mmCIF file of C-alpha atoms and ligand atoms in Angstrom:
data_model
loop_
_atom_site.group_PDB
_atom_site.id
_atom_site.type_symbol
_atom_site.label_atom_id
_atom_site.label_comp_id
_atom_site.label_asym_id
_atom_site.label_seq_id
_atom_site.Cartn_x
_atom_site.Cartn_y
_atom_site.Cartn_z
ATOM 1 C CA GLN A 18 -90.157 -231.364 -44.499
ATOM 2 C CA GLU A 19 -89.710 -232.171 -40.877
ATOM 3 C CA LEU A 20 -87.369 -229.188 -40.297
ATOM 4 C CA PHE A 21 -89.938 -226.944 -42.162
ATOM 5 C CA VAL A 22 -92.720 -228.156 -39.671
ATOM 6 C CA ASP A 23 -90.493 -227.711 -36.550
ATOM 7 C CA SER A 24 -89.626 -224.221 -37.703
ATOM 8 C CA LEU A 25 -93.250 -223.425 -38.119
ATOM 9 C CA LYS A 26 -93.873 -224.679 -34.657
ATOM 10 C CA ASP A 27 -91.001 -222.480 -33.465
ATOM 11 C CA ILE A 28 -92.414 -219.295 -34.998
ATOM 12 C CA TYR A 29 -95.896 -220.088 -33.846
ATOM 13 C CA TYR A 30 -94.572 -220.314 -30.333
ATOM 14 C CA ALA A 31 -92.954 -216.932 -30.845
ATOM 15 C CA GLU A 32 -95.891 -215.140 -32.261
ATOM 16 C CA LYS A 33 -97.976 -216.411 -29.377
ATOM 17 C CA SER A 34 -95.399 -215.159 -26.860
ATOM 18 C CA ILE A 35 -95.298 -211.720 -28.706
ATOM 19 C CA VAL A 36 -99.011 -211.555 -28.350
ATOM 20 C CA LYS A 37 -98.421 -211.750 -24.546
ATOM 21 C CA ALA A 38 -95.445 -209.375 -24.424
ATOM 22 C CA LEU A 39 -96.832 -206.531 -26.575
ATOM 23 C CA PRO A 40 -99.474 -205.224 -24.054
ATOM 24 C CA LYS A 41 -96.551 -204.927 -21.470
ATOM 25 C CA MET A 42 -94.525 -202.921 -23.963
ATOM 26 C CA GLN A 43 -97.493 -200.777 -24.930
ATOM 27 C CA LYS A 44 -98.044 -199.937 -21.181
ATOM 28 C CA ALA A 45 -94.440 -199.021 -20.708
ATOM 29 C CA ALA A 46 -94.291 -196.729 -23.657
ATOM 30 C CA THR A 47 -94.881 -192.988 -23.485
ATOM 31 C CA SER A 48 -94.883 -191.554 -26.941
ATOM 32 C CA GLU A 49 -98.249 -191.635 -28.389
ATOM 33 C CA GLN A 50 -96.952 -192.848 -31.715
ATOM 34 C CA LEU A 51 -95.088 -195.705 -30.005
ATOM 35 C CA VAL A 52 -98.174 -196.613 -27.995
ATOM 36 C CA THR A 53 -100.267 -196.695 -31.110
ATOM 37 C CA ALA A 54 -97.606 -198.728 -33.042
ATOM 38 C CA PHE A 55 -97.480 -201.418 -30.204
ATOM 39 C CA GLU A 56 -101.266 -201.394 -30.223
ATOM 40 C CA GLN A 57 -101.601 -201.820 -33.949
ATOM 41 C CA HIS A 58 -98.883 -204.505 -33.950
ATOM 42 C CA LEU A 59 -100.792 -206.625 -31.467
ATOM 43 C CA VAL A 60 -103.812 -206.637 -33.795
ATOM 44 C CA VAL A 61 -101.527 -207.598 -36.736
ATOM 45 C CA THR A 62 -99.744 -210.183 -34.611
ATOM 46 C CA LYS A 63 -102.973 -212.010 -33.586
ATOM 47 C CA GLY A 64 -103.630 -212.174 -37.324
ATOM 48 C CA GLN A 65 -100.357 -213.648 -37.834
ATOM 49 C CA VAL A 66 -101.001 -216.382 -35.253
ATOM 50 C CA GLU A 67 -104.164 -217.320 -37.289
ATOM 51 C CA ARG A 68 -102.334 -217.126 -40.621
ATOM 52 C CA LEU A 69 -99.851 -219.707 -39.223
ATOM 53 C CA GLU A 70 -102.712 -222.007 -38.425
ATOM 54 C CA GLN A 71 -103.730 -221.590 -41.952
ATOM 55 C CA VAL A 72 -100.163 -222.581 -42.975
ATOM 56 C CA PHE A 73 -100.258 -225.784 -41.022
ATOM 57 C CA GLU A 74 -103.661 -226.593 -42.365
ATOM 58 C CA SER A 75 -102.542 -225.758 -45.972
ATOM 59 C CA ILE A 76 -99.774 -228.473 -45.705
ATOM 60 C CA GLY A 77 -102.017 -231.053 -44.011
ATOM 61 C CA GLU A 78 -100.216 -230.752 -40.504
ATOM 62 C CA LYS A 79 -101.589 -230.356 -37.084
ATOM 63 C CA VAL A 80 -101.054 -226.859 -35.514
ATOM 64 C CA GLY A 81 -98.362 -227.196 -32.918
ATOM 65 C CA SER A 82 -95.890 -225.083 -31.028
ATOM 66 C CA LYS A 83 -92.347 -225.753 -29.929
ATOM 67 C CA LYS A 84 -90.592 -223.517 -27.274
ATOM 68 C CA CYS A 85 -88.456 -220.900 -29.098
ATOM 69 C CA GLU A 86 -85.534 -219.981 -26.878
ATOM 70 C CA ALA A 87 -84.688 -216.966 -29.078
ATOM 71 C CA ILE A 88 -87.909 -215.118 -28.381
ATOM 72 C CA GLU A 89 -87.866 -215.947 -24.733
ATOM 73 C CA GLY A 90 -84.356 -214.293 -24.700
ATOM 74 C CA LEU A 91 -85.585 -211.183 -26.692
ATOM 75 C CA ILE A 92 -88.564 -210.718 -24.489
ATOM 76 C CA LYS A 93 -86.515 -210.957 -21.274
ATOM 77 C CA GLU A 94 -84.171 -208.342 -22.730
ATOM 78 C CA ALA A 95 -87.112 -206.049 -23.489
ATOM 79 C CA GLU A 96 -88.310 -206.553 -19.966
ATOM 80 C CA SER A 97 -85.074 -205.688 -18.355
ATOM 81 C CA ILE A 98 -84.848 -202.625 -20.541
ATOM 82 C CA ILE A 99 -88.216 -201.524 -18.749
ATOM 83 C CA GLU A 100 -86.801 -202.387 -15.444
ATOM 84 C CA ASP A 101 -83.549 -200.261 -16.185
ATOM 85 C CA THR A 102 -85.165 -197.083 -17.396
ATOM 86 C CA ASP A 103 -87.651 -194.656 -15.810
ATOM 87 C CA GLU A 104 -91.295 -194.434 -16.414
ATOM 88 C CA GLY A 105 -92.312 -191.623 -18.798
ATOM 89 C CA THR A 106 -88.976 -191.036 -20.396
ATOM 90 C CA SER A 107 -87.954 -190.982 -23.980
ATOM 91 C CA THR A 108 -84.876 -193.026 -22.841
ATOM 92 C CA ARG A 109 -87.340 -195.883 -22.054
ATOM 93 C CA ASP A 110 -89.096 -195.465 -25.511
ATOM 94 C CA VAL A 111 -85.728 -195.815 -27.205
ATOM 95 C CA GLY A 112 -85.037 -198.960 -25.384
ATOM 96 C CA LEU A 113 -88.472 -200.328 -26.198
ATOM 97 C CA ILE A 114 -87.922 -199.629 -29.781
ATOM 98 C CA LEU A 115 -84.512 -201.291 -29.651
ATOM 99 C CA GLY A 116 -85.949 -204.317 -28.095
ATOM 100 C CA ALA A 117 -88.890 -204.421 -30.436
ATOM 101 C CA GLN A 118 -86.833 -204.135 -33.612
ATOM 102 C CA LYS A 119 -84.729 -207.214 -32.435
ATOM 103 C CA VAL A 120 -87.952 -209.164 -32.172
ATOM 104 C CA GLU A 121 -88.943 -207.776 -35.660
ATOM 105 C CA HIS A 122 -85.523 -208.916 -37.115
ATOM 106 C CA TYR A 123 -85.899 -212.301 -35.647
ATOM 107 C CA GLU A 124 -89.294 -212.586 -37.251
ATOM 108 C CA ILE A 125 -88.015 -211.232 -40.642
ATOM 109 C CA ALA A 126 -85.199 -213.915 -40.582
ATOM 110 C CA SER A 127 -87.575 -216.686 -39.746
ATOM 111 C CA TYR A 128 -90.289 -215.850 -42.159
ATOM 112 C CA GLY A 129 -87.701 -215.111 -45.037
ATOM 113 C CA GLY A 130 -86.225 -218.590 -44.432
ATOM 114 C CA LEU A 131 -89.683 -220.239 -43.948
ATOM 115 C CA ARG A 132 -91.081 -218.712 -47.065
ATOM 116 C CA GLN A 133 -88.130 -219.988 -49.100
ATOM 117 C CA LEU A 134 -88.365 -223.456 -47.576
ATOM 118 C CA ALA A 135 -92.076 -223.432 -48.515
ATOM 119 C CA VAL A 136 -91.225 -222.558 -52.193
ATOM 120 C CA THR A 137 -88.518 -225.330 -52.279
ATOM 121 C CA LEU A 138 -91.083 -227.932 -50.866
ATOM 122 C CA GLY A 139 -93.784 -226.849 -53.408
ATOM 123 C CA TYR A 140 -96.131 -225.438 -50.909
ATOM 124 C CA THR A 141 -97.336 -222.555 -52.931
ATOM 125 C CA ALA A 142 -100.199 -221.464 -50.659
ATOM 126 C CA ALA A 143 -98.029 -221.675 -47.564
ATOM 127 C CA ALA A 144 -95.409 -219.598 -49.295
ATOM 128 C CA GLU A 145 -97.768 -216.787 -49.994
ATOM 129 C CA LEU A 146 -99.161 -216.757 -46.581
ATOM 130 C CA LEU A 147 -95.603 -216.733 -45.134
ATOM 131 C CA GLN A 148 -94.799 -213.909 -47.477
ATOM 132 C CA GLN A 149 -97.762 -211.704 -46.234
ATOM 133 C CA THR A 150 -96.454 -211.992 -42.713
ATOM 134 C CA LEU A 151 -92.977 -211.222 -43.758
ATOM 135 C CA ASP A 152 -94.181 -208.082 -45.395
ATOM 136 C CA GLU A 153 -95.883 -207.074 -42.264
ATOM 137 C CA GLU A 154 -92.909 -207.565 -40.167
ATOM 138 C CA LYS A 155 -90.764 -205.635 -42.537
ATOM 139 C CA GLN A 156 -93.253 -202.803 -42.461
ATOM 140 C CA THR A 157 -93.308 -202.736 -38.691
ATOM 141 C CA ASP A 158 -89.587 -202.575 -38.564
ATOM 142 C CA LEU A 159 -89.609 -199.608 -40.735
ATOM 143 C CA LEU A 160 -92.412 -197.849 -38.795
ATOM 144 C CA LEU A 161 -90.398 -198.362 -35.616
ATOM 145 C CA THR A 162 -87.156 -196.821 -37.236
ATOM 146 C CA ASP A 163 -89.231 -193.897 -38.420
ATOM 147 C CA ILE A 164 -90.597 -193.210 -34.884
ATOM 148 C CA ALA A 165 -87.025 -193.581 -33.490
ATOM 149 C CA GLU A 166 -85.495 -191.208 -36.021
ATOM 150 C CA ASN A 167 -88.116 -188.614 -36.228
ATOM 151 C CA ASN A 168 -88.697 -187.920 -32.604
ATOM 152 C CA ILE A 169 -87.674 -190.163 -29.714
ATOM 153 C CA ASN A 170 -83.978 -190.437 -30.134
ATOM 154 C CA TYR A 171 -83.663 -186.661 -29.978
ATOM 155 C CA GLN A 172 -85.897 -186.259 -27.030
ATOM 156 C CA ALA A 173 -83.905 -189.091 -25.324
ATOM 157 C CA ALA A 174 -80.503 -187.411 -25.957
ATOM 158 C CA GLY A 175 -81.886 -184.336 -24.077
ATOM 159 C CA GLU A 176 -82.785 -186.310 -20.980
ATOM 160 C CA GLU A 177 -80.484 -186.425 -17.997
ATOM 161 C CA GLU A 178 -79.010 -189.577 -16.719
HETATM 162 FE FE1 FE B 11 -95.077 -211.499 -35.941
HETATM 163 FE FE1 FE B 12 -86.846 -219.889 -32.503
HETATM 164 FE FE1 FE B 13 -93.663 -208.638 -35.506
#
């Protein structure tokens, strides 16, 4: 029970950090498709923050956040990709996708585990809410793969060093 609540606080912190990071990633992106993907995921992520608040409520716990070292590291990594690549290049876009997918995978792992814990603890409503977010993160991951595979990777391969 305590571990479950602590882990909810961790992902709540992470989602709020992602809300702050996505506009920077959107600004750094060049491909229209990627800009739109970041834009849309920002809207979705804000909804996920609210959904987590519903999760806390559904189990009778106060909303709280606890520093997530993993997301701090992943966001730092994405920022360093921006620093290390040139503006307006597909190479930067590839880097942004790589960074964003690492974030999505962290979320997928977290929500998968949390959903399972909710089921085990008998929190049916919470489990359903966590499943909804898990599905959104998986969809985003697939969309990013699609953008990379269908366009950007080829364009980046043609760019000079
Ligand atoms: Fe999220
Ligand atoms: Fe964490
Ligand atoms: Fe996400």
